[in-house]
């Protein structure tokens, strides 16, 4: 992804350009690879449109999804690749079924803050949303697709301008959240069958601030040590720091 209106699909170390996807007329700020089809890419732009591309050879635009009146903060494919969820500055969540319609098939009110946020799928039936409320508190909310008008639960965390980045682990039902420029990585356990549905669990506090976090595959975890996740932090000092979490850190 570049700072212009094009998307360049590259290999490995980005040493060779494969496909140039050009069609947006404002800066491209969002990318989402299809979870099942290797040559399908969705892009979001400040032109308020989402485009779906065939990245095999031609970089052809296949679909254009519309319906956003303001900036698109985040988008995510469902695990089966059938739906695409978006979170917009107009405080709405939208669900698209790209194969059937360029317009959203469902929408609902989301968090009322305007600083930005992230949306992620929790299985095929729920969405988790990070953002801000009216008093600038950071919030993580859980929504059921059957009712996007009201969250099942909204956990208020703290007052901070940094946007929470969320990552859902379907194997452990854990919703990790962290921010750039902070040193903490936290997790909530998701149980859609038991109120209040979001439960505080492990928390990691590093000595240095992080600029990014990479979640390693579950196969990297040491089962004998009861590890539930392995992460790698890229810190503000330029170092790479491994992080391990296990059930001994569970505070529920």
JSON list of C-alpha atoms in Angstrom, two decimals:
[
{"chain": "A", "resi": 1, "resn": "UNK", "atom": "CA", "xyz": [0.00, 0.00, 0.00]},
{"chain": "A", "resi": 2, "resn": "UNK", "atom": "CA", "xyz": [1.37, 3.42, -0.96]},
{"chain": "A", "resi": 3, "resn": "UNK", "atom": "CA", "xyz": [0.57, 7.02, -0.12]},
{"chain": "A", "resi": 4, "resn": "UNK", "atom": "CA", "xyz": [-1.12, 7.55, -3.49]},
{"chain": "A", "resi": 5, "resn": "UNK", "atom": "CA", "xyz": [-4.19, 6.11, -5.21]},
{"chain": "A", "resi": 6, "resn": "UNK", "atom": "CA", "xyz": [-2.58, 2.82, -6.31]},
{"chain": "A", "resi": 7, "resn": "UNK", "atom": "CA", "xyz": [-1.95, -0.53, -4.64]},
{"chain": "A", "resi": 8, "resn": "UNK", "atom": "CA", "xyz": [1.14, -2.49, -5.64]},
{"chain": "A", "resi": 9, "resn": "UNK", "atom": "CA", "xyz": [1.03, -6.24, -4.96]},
{"chain": "A", "resi": 10, "resn": "UNK", "atom": "CA", "xyz": [4.57, -7.53, -4.37]},
{"chain": "A", "resi": 11, "resn": "UNK", "atom": "CA", "xyz": [6.39, -10.73, -3.45]},
{"chain": "A", "resi": 12, "resn": "UNK", "atom": "CA", "xyz": [8.39, -11.48, -0.30]},
{"chain": "A", "resi": 13, "resn": "UNK", "atom": "CA", "xyz": [10.77, -8.57, 0.32]},
{"chain": "A", "resi": 14, "resn": "UNK", "atom": "CA", "xyz": [8.84, -6.36, -2.10]},
{"chain": "A", "resi": 15, "resn": "UNK", "atom": "CA", "xyz": [11.75, -6.51, -4.51]},
{"chain": "A", "resi": 16, "resn": "UNK", "atom": "CA", "xyz": [9.58, -7.20, -7.55]},
{"chain": "A", "resi": 17, "resn": "UNK", "atom": "CA", "xyz": [6.29, -5.58, -8.39]},
{"chain": "A", "resi": 18, "resn": "UNK", "atom": "CA", "xyz": [3.69, -8.06, -9.61]},
{"chain": "A", "resi": 19, "resn": "UNK", "atom": "CA", "xyz": [0.42, -6.21, -10.06]},
{"chain": "A", "resi": 20, "resn": "UNK", "atom": "CA", "xyz": [-0.60, -2.56, -9.97]},
{"chain": "A", "resi": 21, "resn": "UNK", "atom": "CA", "xyz": [-4.20, -1.99, -8.88]},
{"chain": "A", "resi": 22, "resn": "UNK", "atom": "CA", "xyz": [-5.26, 1.48, -9.89]},
{"chain": "A", "resi": 23, "resn": "UNK", "atom": "CA", "xyz": [-8.80, 2.83, -9.57]},
{"chain": "A", "resi": 24, "resn": "UNK", "atom": "CA", "xyz": [-9.22, 4.92, -6.43]},
{"chain": "A", "resi": 25, "resn": "UNK", "atom": "CA", "xyz": [-9.00, 8.70, -6.81]},
{"chain": "A", "resi": 26, "resn": "UNK", "atom": "CA", "xyz": [-8.01, 9.41, -3.19]},
{"chain": "A", "resi": 27, "resn": "UNK", "atom": "CA", "xyz": [-5.35, 7.95, -0.88]},
{"chain": "A", "resi": 28, "resn": "UNK", "atom": "CA", "xyz": [-5.69, 4.22, -0.15]},
{"chain": "A", "resi": 29, "resn": "UNK", "atom": "CA", "xyz": [-5.63, 3.61, 3.61]},
{"chain": "A", "resi": 30, "resn": "UNK", "atom": "CA", "xyz": [-7.06, 0.09, 4.08]},
{"chain": "A", "resi": 31, "resn": "UNK", "atom": "CA", "xyz": [-6.15, -3.39, 2.81]},
{"chain": "A", "resi": 32, "resn": "UNK", "atom": "CA", "xyz": [-7.84, -6.72, 3.51]},
{"chain": "A", "resi": 33, "resn": "UNK", "atom": "CA", "xyz": [-6.79, -9.97, 1.85]},
{"chain": "A", "resi": 34, "resn": "UNK", "atom": "CA", "xyz": [-9.53, -12.52, 1.33]},
{"chain": "A", "resi": 35, "resn": "UNK", "atom": "CA", "xyz": [-9.16, -15.30, 3.95]},
{"chain": "A", "resi": 36, "resn": "UNK", "atom": "CA", "xyz": [-9.67, -18.14, 1.45]},
{"chain": "A", "resi": 37, "resn": "UNK", "atom": "CA", "xyz": [-9.04, -16.85, -2.09]},
{"chain": "A", "resi": 38, "resn": "UNK", "atom": "CA", "xyz": [-5.36, -16.00, -2.53]},
{"chain": "A", "resi": 39, "resn": "UNK", "atom": "CA", "xyz": [-5.88, -13.58, -5.41]},
{"chain": "A", "resi": 40, "resn": "UNK", "atom": "CA", "xyz": [-8.70, -11.46, -3.98]},
{"chain": "A", "resi": 41, "resn": "UNK", "atom": "CA", "xyz": [-7.89, -8.16, -2.29]},
{"chain": "A", "resi": 42, "resn": "UNK", "atom": "CA", "xyz": [-10.17, -5.47, -0.87]},
{"chain": "A", "resi": 43, "resn": "UNK", "atom": "CA", "xyz": [-8.97, -1.88, -0.58]},
{"chain": "A", "resi": 44, "resn": "UNK", "atom": "CA", "xyz": [-10.50, 1.11, 1.18]},
{"chain": "A", "resi": 45, "resn": "UNK", "atom": "CA", "xyz": [-9.81, 4.72, 0.32]},
{"chain": "A", "resi": 46, "resn": "UNK", "atom": "CA", "xyz": [-10.50, 8.29, 1.40]},
{"chain": "A", "resi": 47, "resn": "UNK", "atom": "CA", "xyz": [-12.73, 8.45, -1.69]},
{"chain": "A", "resi": 48, "resn": "UNK", "atom": "CA", "xyz": [-15.21, 6.55, 0.59]},
{"chain": "A", "resi": 49, "resn": "UNK", "atom": "CA", "xyz": [-15.31, 3.49, -1.65]},
{"chain": "A", "resi": 50, "resn": "UNK", "atom": "CA", "xyz": [-14.16, -0.10, -1.20]},
{"chain": "A", "resi": 51, "resn": "UNK", "atom": "CA", "xyz": [-12.88, -1.95, -4.25]},
{"chain": "A", "resi": 52, "resn": "UNK", "atom": "CA", "xyz": [-12.34, -5.69, -4.66]},
{"chain": "A", "resi": 53, "resn": "UNK", "atom": "CA", "xyz": [-9.53, -6.67, -7.02]},
{"chain": "A", "resi": 54, "resn": "UNK", "atom": "CA", "xyz": [-8.32, -9.71, -8.89]},
{"chain": "A", "resi": 55, "resn": "UNK", "atom": "CA", "xyz": [-4.57, -9.66, -8.22]},
{"chain": "A", "resi": 56, "resn": "UNK", "atom": "CA", "xyz": [-3.58, -12.58, -10.46]},
{"chain": "A", "resi": 57, "resn": "UNK", "atom": "CA", "xyz": [-2.05, -10.69, -13.38]},
{"chain": "A", "resi": 58, "resn": "UNK", "atom": "CA", "xyz": [-4.23, -7.88, -14.60]},
{"chain": "A", "resi": 59, "resn": "UNK", "atom": "CA", "xyz": [-5.05, -6.16, -11.32]},
{"chain": "A", "resi": 60, "resn": "UNK", "atom": "CA", "xyz": [-8.62, -5.87, -12.53]},
{"chain": "A", "resi": 61, "resn": "UNK", "atom": "CA", "xyz": [-11.27, -4.20, -10.43]},
{"chain": "A", "resi": 62, "resn": "UNK", "atom": "CA", "xyz": [-14.07, -6.71, -9.90]},
{"chain": "A", "resi": 63, "resn": "UNK", "atom": "CA", "xyz": [-16.38, -4.96, -7.46]},
{"chain": "A", "resi": 64, "resn": "UNK", "atom": "CA", "xyz": [-17.02, -1.53, -6.00]},
{"chain": "A", "resi": 65, "resn": "UNK", "atom": "CA", "xyz": [-18.76, -1.29, -2.62]},
{"chain": "A", "resi": 66, "resn": "UNK", "atom": "CA", "xyz": [-20.47, 1.99, -1.78]},
{"chain": "A", "resi": 67, "resn": "UNK", "atom": "CA", "xyz": [-22.62, 3.48, 0.97]},
{"chain": "A", "resi": 68, "resn": "UNK", "atom": "CA", "xyz": [-20.11, 5.24, 3.25]},
{"chain": "A", "resi": 69, "resn": "UNK", "atom": "CA", "xyz": [-20.79, 8.96, 3.71]},
{"chain": "A", "resi": 70, "resn": "UNK", "atom": "CA", "xyz": [-17.60, 9.54, 5.74]},
{"chain": "A", "resi": 71, "resn": "UNK", "atom": "CA", "xyz": [-14.14, 8.07, 6.28]},
{"chain": "A", "resi": 72, "resn": "UNK", "atom": "CA", "xyz": [-13.90, 4.29, 6.59]},
{"chain": "A", "resi": 73, "resn": "UNK", "atom": "CA", "xyz": [-11.95, 3.47, 9.74]},
{"chain": "A", "resi": 74, "resn": "UNK", "atom": "CA", "xyz": [-11.64, -0.29, 9.34]},
{"chain": "A", "resi": 75, "resn": "UNK", "atom": "CA", "xyz": [-12.83, -3.31, 7.36]},
{"chain": "A", "resi": 76, "resn": "UNK", "atom": "CA", "xyz": [-12.56, -7.07, 7.76]},
{"chain": "A", "resi": 77, "resn": "UNK", "atom": "CA", "xyz": [-13.58, -10.18, 5.83]},
{"chain": "A", "resi": 78, "resn": "UNK", "atom": "CA", "xyz": [-15.61, -12.83, 7.65]},
{"chain": "A", "resi": 79, "resn": "UNK", "atom": "CA", "xyz": [-13.65, -16.08, 8.22]},
{"chain": "A", "resi": 80, "resn": "UNK", "atom": "CA", "xyz": [-15.53, -17.79, 5.38]},
{"chain": "A", "resi": 81, "resn": "UNK", "atom": "CA", "xyz": [-14.95, -14.85, 3.03]},
{"chain": "A", "resi": 82, "resn": "UNK", "atom": "CA", "xyz": [-18.66, -14.37, 2.34]},
{"chain": "A", "resi": 83, "resn": "UNK", "atom": "CA", "xyz": [-19.13, -11.03, 4.11]},
{"chain": "A", "resi": 84, "resn": "UNK", "atom": "CA", "xyz": [-17.16, -7.84, 4.62]},
{"chain": "A", "resi": 85, "resn": "UNK", "atom": "CA", "xyz": [-17.69, -5.70, 7.73]},
{"chain": "A", "resi": 86, "resn": "UNK", "atom": "CA", "xyz": [-16.80, -2.00, 7.91]},
{"chain": "A", "resi": 87, "resn": "UNK", "atom": "CA", "xyz": [-16.64, 0.62, 10.64]},
{"chain": "A", "resi": 88, "resn": "UNK", "atom": "CA", "xyz": [-17.19, 4.22, 9.51]},
{"chain": "A", "resi": 89, "resn": "UNK", "atom": "CA", "xyz": [-16.77, 7.70, 10.99]},
{"chain": "A", "resi": 90, "resn": "UNK", "atom": "CA", "xyz": [-20.56, 8.16, 10.84]},
{"chain": "A", "resi": 91, "resn": "UNK", "atom": "CA", "xyz": [-20.74, 5.76, 13.84]},
{"chain": "A", "resi": 92, "resn": "UNK", "atom": "CA", "xyz": [-22.15, 2.85, 11.86]},
{"chain": "A", "resi": 93, "resn": "UNK", "atom": "CA", "xyz": [-21.19, -0.77, 11.30]},
{"chain": "A", "resi": 94, "resn": "UNK", "atom": "CA", "xyz": [-22.02, -2.08, 7.83]},
{"chain": "A", "resi": 95, "resn": "UNK", "atom": "CA", "xyz": [-22.14, -5.65, 6.55]},
{"chain": "A", "resi": 96, "resn": "UNK", "atom": "CA", "xyz": [-21.63, -6.31, 2.83]},
{"chain": "A", "resi": 97, "resn": "UNK", "atom": "CA", "xyz": [-22.14, -9.45, 0.82]},
{"chain": "A", "resi": 98, "resn": "UNK", "atom": "CA", "xyz": [-20.00, -8.46, -2.18]},
{"chain": "A", "resi": 99, "resn": "UNK", "atom": "CA", "xyz": [-21.15, -11.28, -4.46]},
{"chain": "A", "resi": 100, "resn": "UNK", "atom": "CA", "xyz": [-24.76, -10.08, -4.25]},
{"chain": "A", "resi": 101, "resn": "UNK", "atom": "CA", "xyz": [-24.82, -6.31, -3.80]},
{"chain": "A", "resi": 102, "resn": "UNK", "atom": "CA", "xyz": [-22.53, -3.23, -3.80]},
{"chain": "A", "resi": 103, "resn": "UNK", "atom": "CA", "xyz": [-24.68, -1.76, -1.01]},
{"chain": "A", "resi": 104, "resn": "UNK", "atom": "CA", "xyz": [-24.65, -2.97, 2.63]},
{"chain": "A", "resi": 105, "resn": "UNK", "atom": "CA", "xyz": [-27.14, -5.71, 3.44]},
{"chain": "A", "resi": 106, "resn": "UNK", "atom": "CA", "xyz": [-27.21, -4.72, 7.10]},
{"chain": "A", "resi": 107, "resn": "UNK", "atom": "CA", "xyz": [-26.08, -1.81, 9.26]},
{"chain": "A", "resi": 108, "resn": "UNK", "atom": "CA", "xyz": [-26.29, -0.63, 12.85]},
{"chain": "A", "resi": 109, "resn": "UNK", "atom": "CA", "xyz": [-25.12, 2.06, 15.23]},
{"chain": "A", "resi": 110, "resn": "UNK", "atom": "CA", "xyz": [-21.65, 1.68, 16.69]},
{"chain": "A", "resi": 111, "resn": "UNK", "atom": "CA", "xyz": [-19.50, 3.56, 19.21]},
{"chain": "A", "resi": 112, "resn": "UNK", "atom": "CA", "xyz": [-20.10, 7.31, 19.25]},
{"chain": "A", "resi": 113, "resn": "UNK", "atom": "CA", "xyz": [-16.51, 8.56, 19.33]},
{"chain": "A", "resi": 114, "resn": "UNK", "atom": "CA", "xyz": [-14.97, 9.96, 16.13]},
{"chain": "A", "resi": 115, "resn": "UNK", "atom": "CA", "xyz": [-11.25, 9.23, 16.66]},
{"chain": "A", "resi": 116, "resn": "UNK", "atom": "CA", "xyz": [-11.19, 5.91, 14.86]},
{"chain": "A", "resi": 117, "resn": "UNK", "atom": "CA", "xyz": [-11.27, 2.24, 15.67]},
{"chain": "A", "resi": 118, "resn": "UNK", "atom": "CA", "xyz": [-11.04, -1.32, 14.41]},
{"chain": "A", "resi": 119, "resn": "UNK", "atom": "CA", "xyz": [-13.52, -4.07, 13.58]},
{"chain": "A", "resi": 120, "resn": "UNK", "atom": "CA", "xyz": [-12.80, -7.80, 13.70]},
{"chain": "A", "resi": 121, "resn": "UNK", "atom": "CA", "xyz": [-14.94, -10.90, 13.27]},
{"chain": "A", "resi": 122, "resn": "UNK", "atom": "CA", "xyz": [-15.56, -13.17, 16.23]},
{"chain": "A", "resi": 123, "resn": "UNK", "atom": "CA", "xyz": [-16.45, -16.37, 14.42]},
{"chain": "A", "resi": 124, "resn": "UNK", "atom": "CA", "xyz": [-19.19, -16.10, 11.81]},
{"chain": "A", "resi": 125, "resn": "UNK", "atom": "CA", "xyz": [-21.90, -14.64, 14.01]},
{"chain": "A", "resi": 126, "resn": "UNK", "atom": "CA", "xyz": [-20.36, -11.79, 16.00]},
{"chain": "A", "resi": 127, "resn": "UNK", "atom": "CA", "xyz": [-18.20, -8.69, 15.62]},
{"chain": "A", "resi": 128, "resn": "UNK", "atom": "CA", "xyz": [-15.82, -7.00, 18.04]},
{"chain": "A", "resi": 129, "resn": "UNK", "atom": "CA", "xyz": [-15.27, -3.28, 17.74]},
{"chain": "A", "resi": 130, "resn": "UNK", "atom": "CA", "xyz": [-12.67, -1.02, 19.32]},
{"chain": "A", "resi": 131, "resn": "UNK", "atom": "CA", "xyz": [-13.16, 2.72, 19.47]},
{"chain": "A", "resi": 132, "resn": "UNK", "atom": "CA", "xyz": [-14.21, 5.60, 21.71]},
{"chain": "A", "resi": 133, "resn": "UNK", "atom": "CA", "xyz": [-17.36, 6.73, 23.44]},
{"chain": "A", "resi": 134, "resn": "UNK", "atom": "CA", "xyz": [-18.67, 10.28, 23.80]},
{"chain": "A", "resi": 135, "resn": "UNK", "atom": "CA", "xyz": [-16.41, 10.98, 26.79]},
{"chain": "A", "resi": 136, "resn": "UNK", "atom": "CA", "xyz": [-13.27, 9.86, 24.87]},
{"chain": "A", "resi": 137, "resn": "UNK", "atom": "CA", "xyz": [-12.94, 6.61, 26.81]},
{"chain": "A", "resi": 138, "resn": "UNK", "atom": "CA", "xyz": [-11.54, 3.72, 24.85]},
{"chain": "A", "resi": 139, "resn": "UNK", "atom": "CA", "xyz": [-14.10, 0.96, 24.49]},
{"chain": "A", "resi": 140, "resn": "UNK", "atom": "CA", "xyz": [-14.27, -2.59, 23.17]},
{"chain": "A", "resi": 141, "resn": "UNK", "atom": "CA", "xyz": [-17.77, -3.73, 22.23]},
{"chain": "A", "resi": 142, "resn": "UNK", "atom": "CA", "xyz": [-19.21, -7.06, 21.15]},
{"chain": "A", "resi": 143, "resn": "UNK", "atom": "CA", "xyz": [-22.08, -7.20, 18.62]},
{"chain": "A", "resi": 144, "resn": "UNK", "atom": "CA", "xyz": [-24.24, -10.03, 17.35]},
{"chain": "A", "resi": 145, "resn": "UNK", "atom": "CA", "xyz": [-25.00, -9.94, 13.62]},
{"chain": "A", "resi": 146, "resn": "UNK", "atom": "CA", "xyz": [-28.65, -10.52, 14.42]},
{"chain": "A", "resi": 147, "resn": "UNK", "atom": "CA", "xyz": [-28.81, -7.15, 16.21]},
{"chain": "A", "resi": 148, "resn": "UNK", "atom": "CA", "xyz": [-26.29, -4.46, 15.31]},
{"chain": "A", "resi": 149, "resn": "UNK", "atom": "CA", "xyz": [-28.31, -1.72, 17.00]},
{"chain": "A", "resi": 150, "resn": "UNK", "atom": "CA", "xyz": [-27.03, -2.46, 20.52]},
{"chain": "A", "resi": 151, "resn": "UNK", "atom": "CA", "xyz": [-23.81, -4.13, 21.70]},
{"chain": "A", "resi": 152, "resn": "UNK", "atom": "CA", "xyz": [-24.04, -7.25, 23.83]},
{"chain": "A", "resi": 153, "resn": "UNK", "atom": "CA", "xyz": [-21.42, -5.66, 26.06]},
{"chain": "A", "resi": 154, "resn": "UNK", "atom": "CA", "xyz": [-19.14, -2.63, 25.90]},
{"chain": "A", "resi": 155, "resn": "UNK", "atom": "CA", "xyz": [-16.05, -2.69, 28.11]},
{"chain": "A", "resi": 156, "resn": "UNK", "atom": "CA", "xyz": [-14.76, 0.77, 29.01]},
{"chain": "A", "resi": 157, "resn": "UNK", "atom": "CA", "xyz": [-10.99, 0.76, 29.41]},
{"chain": "A", "resi": 158, "resn": "UNK", "atom": "CA", "xyz": [-9.31, 4.14, 29.86]},
{"chain": "A", "resi": 159, "resn": "UNK", "atom": "CA", "xyz": [-8.96, 7.65, 28.46]},
{"chain": "A", "resi": 160, "resn": "UNK", "atom": "CA", "xyz": [-6.20, 7.72, 25.86]},
{"chain": "A", "resi": 161, "resn": "UNK", "atom": "CA", "xyz": [-5.95, 9.12, 22.30]},
{"chain": "A", "resi": 162, "resn": "UNK", "atom": "CA", "xyz": [-4.28, 6.00, 20.86]},
{"chain": "A", "resi": 163, "resn": "UNK", "atom": "CA", "xyz": [-6.47, 3.74, 18.74]},
{"chain": "A", "resi": 164, "resn": "UNK", "atom": "CA", "xyz": [-6.83, 0.19, 20.03]},
{"chain": "A", "resi": 165, "resn": "UNK", "atom": "CA", "xyz": [-5.82, -2.51, 17.55]},
{"chain": "A", "resi": 166, "resn": "UNK", "atom": "CA", "xyz": [-7.70, -5.77, 18.07]},
{"chain": "A", "resi": 167, "resn": "UNK", "atom": "CA", "xyz": [-6.81, -9.34, 17.12]},
{"chain": "A", "resi": 168, "resn": "UNK", "atom": "CA", "xyz": [-9.11, -12.32, 17.67]},
{"chain": "A", "resi": 169, "resn": "UNK", "atom": "CA", "xyz": [-7.75, -15.82, 18.31]},
{"chain": "A", "resi": 170, "resn": "UNK", "atom": "CA", "xyz": [-10.54, -18.27, 17.40]},
{"chain": "A", "resi": 171, "resn": "UNK", "atom": "CA", "xyz": [-8.73, -21.25, 18.91]},
{"chain": "A", "resi": 172, "resn": "UNK", "atom": "CA", "xyz": [-8.65, -19.73, 22.40]},
{"chain": "A", "resi": 173, "resn": "UNK", "atom": "CA", "xyz": [-11.59, -17.32, 22.08]},
{"chain": "A", "resi": 174, "resn": "UNK", "atom": "CA", "xyz": [-9.26, -14.50, 23.08]},
{"chain": "A", "resi": 175, "resn": "UNK", "atom": "CA", "xyz": [-9.56, -10.92, 21.90]},
{"chain": "A", "resi": 176, "resn": "UNK", "atom": "CA", "xyz": [-6.16, -9.22, 22.16]},
{"chain": "A", "resi": 177, "resn": "UNK", "atom": "CA", "xyz": [-5.91, -5.44, 22.14]},
{"chain": "A", "resi": 178, "resn": "UNK", "atom": "CA", "xyz": [-2.96, -3.06, 22.11]},
{"chain": "A", "resi": 179, "resn": "UNK", "atom": "CA", "xyz": [-1.91, 0.33, 20.80]},
{"chain": "A", "resi": 180, "resn": "UNK", "atom": "CA", "xyz": [1.12, 1.79, 19.11]},
{"chain": "A", "resi": 181, "resn": "UNK", "atom": "CA", "xyz": [3.15, 3.96, 21.45]},
{"chain": "A", "resi": 182, "resn": "UNK", "atom": "CA", "xyz": [2.18, 1.95, 24.55]},
{"chain": "A", "resi": 183, "resn": "UNK", "atom": "CA", "xyz": [3.82, -0.97, 26.31]},
{"chain": "A", "resi": 184, "resn": "UNK", "atom": "CA", "xyz": [0.80, -3.05, 27.28]},
{"chain": "A", "resi": 185, "resn": "UNK", "atom": "CA", "xyz": [-0.85, -5.96, 25.45]},
{"chain": "A", "resi": 186, "resn": "UNK", "atom": "CA", "xyz": [-4.10, -7.17, 27.01]},
{"chain": "A", "resi": 187, "resn": "UNK", "atom": "CA", "xyz": [-6.70, -9.81, 26.23]},
{"chain": "A", "resi": 188, "resn": "UNK", "atom": "CA", "xyz": [-10.38, -10.43, 26.82]},
{"chain": "A", "resi": 189, "resn": "UNK", "atom": "CA", "xyz": [-11.93, -13.87, 26.81]},
{"chain": "A", "resi": 190, "resn": "UNK", "atom": "CA", "xyz": [-15.03, -14.02, 24.61]},
{"chain": "A", "resi": 191, "resn": "UNK", "atom": "CA", "xyz": [-17.90, -16.28, 25.68]},
{"chain": "A", "resi": 192, "resn": "UNK", "atom": "CA", "xyz": [-21.04, -15.52, 23.69]},
{"chain": "A", "resi": 193, "resn": "UNK", "atom": "CA", "xyz": [-23.09, -17.90, 25.85]},
{"chain": "A", "resi": 194, "resn": "UNK", "atom": "CA", "xyz": [-22.32, -16.35, 29.23]},
{"chain": "A", "resi": 195, "resn": "UNK", "atom": "CA", "xyz": [-23.03, -12.79, 30.31]},
{"chain": "A", "resi": 196, "resn": "UNK", "atom": "CA", "xyz": [-21.25, -10.32, 30.33]},
{"chain": "A", "resi": 197, "resn": "UNK", "atom": "CA", "xyz": [-19.64, -12.09, 27.31]},
{"chain": "A", "resi": 198, "resn": "UNK", "atom": "CA", "xyz": [-16.27, -10.30, 27.62]},
{"chain": "A", "resi": 199, "resn": "UNK", "atom": "CA", "xyz": [-13.98, -11.30, 30.51]},
{"chain": "A", "resi": 200, "resn": "UNK", "atom": "CA", "xyz": [-10.62, -9.79, 31.42]},
{"chain": "A", "resi": 201, "resn": "UNK", "atom": "CA", "xyz": [-7.75, -12.29, 31.27]},
{"chain": "A", "resi": 202, "resn": "UNK", "atom": "CA", "xyz": [-4.03, -11.89, 30.66]},
{"chain": "A", "resi": 203, "resn": "UNK", "atom": "CA", "xyz": [-2.04, -8.67, 30.47]},
{"chain": "A", "resi": 204, "resn": "UNK", "atom": "CA", "xyz": [1.56, -8.10, 29.41]},
{"chain": "A", "resi": 205, "resn": "UNK", "atom": "CA", "xyz": [3.53, -4.97, 30.29]},
{"chain": "A", "resi": 206, "resn": "UNK", "atom": "CA", "xyz": [6.81, -4.38, 28.51]},
{"chain": "A", "resi": 207, "resn": "UNK", "atom": "CA", "xyz": [9.63, -2.04, 29.47]},
{"chain": "A", "resi": 208, "resn": "UNK", "atom": "CA", "xyz": [9.66, -0.30, 26.09]},
{"chain": "A", "resi": 209, "resn": "UNK", "atom": "CA", "xyz": [6.88, 1.12, 23.97]},
{"chain": "A", "resi": 210, "resn": "UNK", "atom": "CA", "xyz": [5.72, -0.89, 20.97]},
{"chain": "A", "resi": 211, "resn": "UNK", "atom": "CA", "xyz": [5.39, 0.22, 17.36]},
{"chain": "A", "resi": 212, "resn": "UNK", "atom": "CA", "xyz": [3.84, -3.02, 16.13]},
{"chain": "A", "resi": 213, "resn": "UNK", "atom": "CA", "xyz": [2.85, -6.53, 17.20]},
{"chain": "A", "resi": 214, "resn": "UNK", "atom": "CA", "xyz": [2.98, -9.78, 15.22]},
{"chain": "A", "resi": 215, "resn": "UNK", "atom": "CA", "xyz": [0.98, -12.82, 16.31]},
{"chain": "A", "resi": 216, "resn": "UNK", "atom": "CA", "xyz": [2.76, -16.09, 15.62]},
{"chain": "A", "resi": 217, "resn": "UNK", "atom": "CA", "xyz": [0.89, -19.26, 14.57]},
{"chain": "A", "resi": 218, "resn": "UNK", "atom": "CA", "xyz": [-0.54, -21.44, 17.34]},
{"chain": "A", "resi": 219, "resn": "UNK", "atom": "CA", "xyz": [1.83, -24.22, 16.27]},
{"chain": "A", "resi": 220, "resn": "UNK", "atom": "CA", "xyz": [4.67, -22.13, 17.76]},
{"chain": "A", "resi": 221, "resn": "UNK", "atom": "CA", "xyz": [3.24, -22.37, 21.28]},
{"chain": "A", "resi": 222, "resn": "UNK", "atom": "CA", "xyz": [4.80, -24.69, 23.86]},
{"chain": "A", "resi": 223, "resn": "UNK", "atom": "CA", "xyz": [1.88, -26.92, 24.89]},
{"chain": "A", "resi": 224, "resn": "UNK", "atom": "CA", "xyz": [3.81, -28.43, 27.81]},
{"chain": "A", "resi": 225, "resn": "UNK", "atom": "CA", "xyz": [4.35, -24.94, 29.24]},
{"chain": "A", "resi": 226, "resn": "UNK", "atom": "CA", "xyz": [0.61, -24.20, 28.81]},
{"chain": "A", "resi": 227, "resn": "UNK", "atom": "CA", "xyz": [1.31, -21.30, 26.46]},
{"chain": "A", "resi": 228, "resn": "UNK", "atom": "CA", "xyz": [-1.82, -19.81, 24.94]},
{"chain": "A", "resi": 229, "resn": "UNK", "atom": "CA", "xyz": [-0.16, -17.32, 22.60]},
{"chain": "A", "resi": 230, "resn": "UNK", "atom": "CA", "xyz": [3.18, -16.16, 21.25]},
{"chain": "A", "resi": 231, "resn": "UNK", "atom": "CA", "xyz": [3.70, -12.63, 20.03]},
{"chain": "A", "resi": 232, "resn": "UNK", "atom": "CA", "xyz": [6.56, -10.53, 18.78]},
{"chain": "A", "resi": 233, "resn": "UNK", "atom": "CA", "xyz": [6.76, -6.82, 19.60]},
{"chain": "A", "resi": 234, "resn": "UNK", "atom": "CA", "xyz": [8.67, -4.27, 17.55]},
{"chain": "A", "resi": 235, "resn": "UNK", "atom": "CA", "xyz": [9.69, -1.60, 20.05]},
{"chain": "A", "resi": 236, "resn": "UNK", "atom": "CA", "xyz": [10.40, 2.12, 19.73]},
{"chain": "A", "resi": 237, "resn": "UNK", "atom": "CA", "xyz": [14.09, 1.34, 20.30]},
{"chain": "A", "resi": 238, "resn": "UNK", "atom": "CA", "xyz": [14.21, -0.76, 17.14]},
{"chain": "A", "resi": 239, "resn": "UNK", "atom": "CA", "xyz": [14.40, -4.09, 18.97]},
{"chain": "A", "resi": 240, "resn": "UNK", "atom": "CA", "xyz": [12.29, -7.19, 18.44]},
{"chain": "A", "resi": 241, "resn": "UNK", "atom": "CA", "xyz": [10.92, -8.65, 21.66]},
{"chain": "A", "resi": 242, "resn": "UNK", "atom": "CA", "xyz": [9.21, -12.05, 22.00]},
{"chain": "A", "resi": 243, "resn": "UNK", "atom": "CA", "xyz": [6.16, -12.27, 24.26]},
{"chain": "A", "resi": 244, "resn": "UNK", "atom": "CA", "xyz": [4.72, -15.47, 25.72]},
{"chain": "A", "resi": 245, "resn": "UNK", "atom": "CA", "xyz": [1.40, -15.76, 27.54]},
{"chain": "A", "resi": 246, "resn": "UNK", "atom": "CA", "xyz": [0.09, -18.73, 29.49]},
{"chain": "A", "resi": 247, "resn": "UNK", "atom": "CA", "xyz": [-2.83, -19.62, 31.74]},
{"chain": "A", "resi": 248, "resn": "UNK", "atom": "CA", "xyz": [-0.90, -18.52, 34.84]},
{"chain": "A", "resi": 249, "resn": "UNK", "atom": "CA", "xyz": [-1.60, -14.94, 33.73]},
{"chain": "A", "resi": 250, "resn": "UNK", "atom": "CA", "xyz": [-5.35, -15.48, 33.65]},
{"chain": "A", "resi": 251, "resn": "UNK", "atom": "CA", "xyz": [-7.05, -13.06, 36.05]},
{"chain": "A", "resi": 252, "resn": "UNK", "atom": "CA", "xyz": [-10.64, -14.14, 35.53]}
]
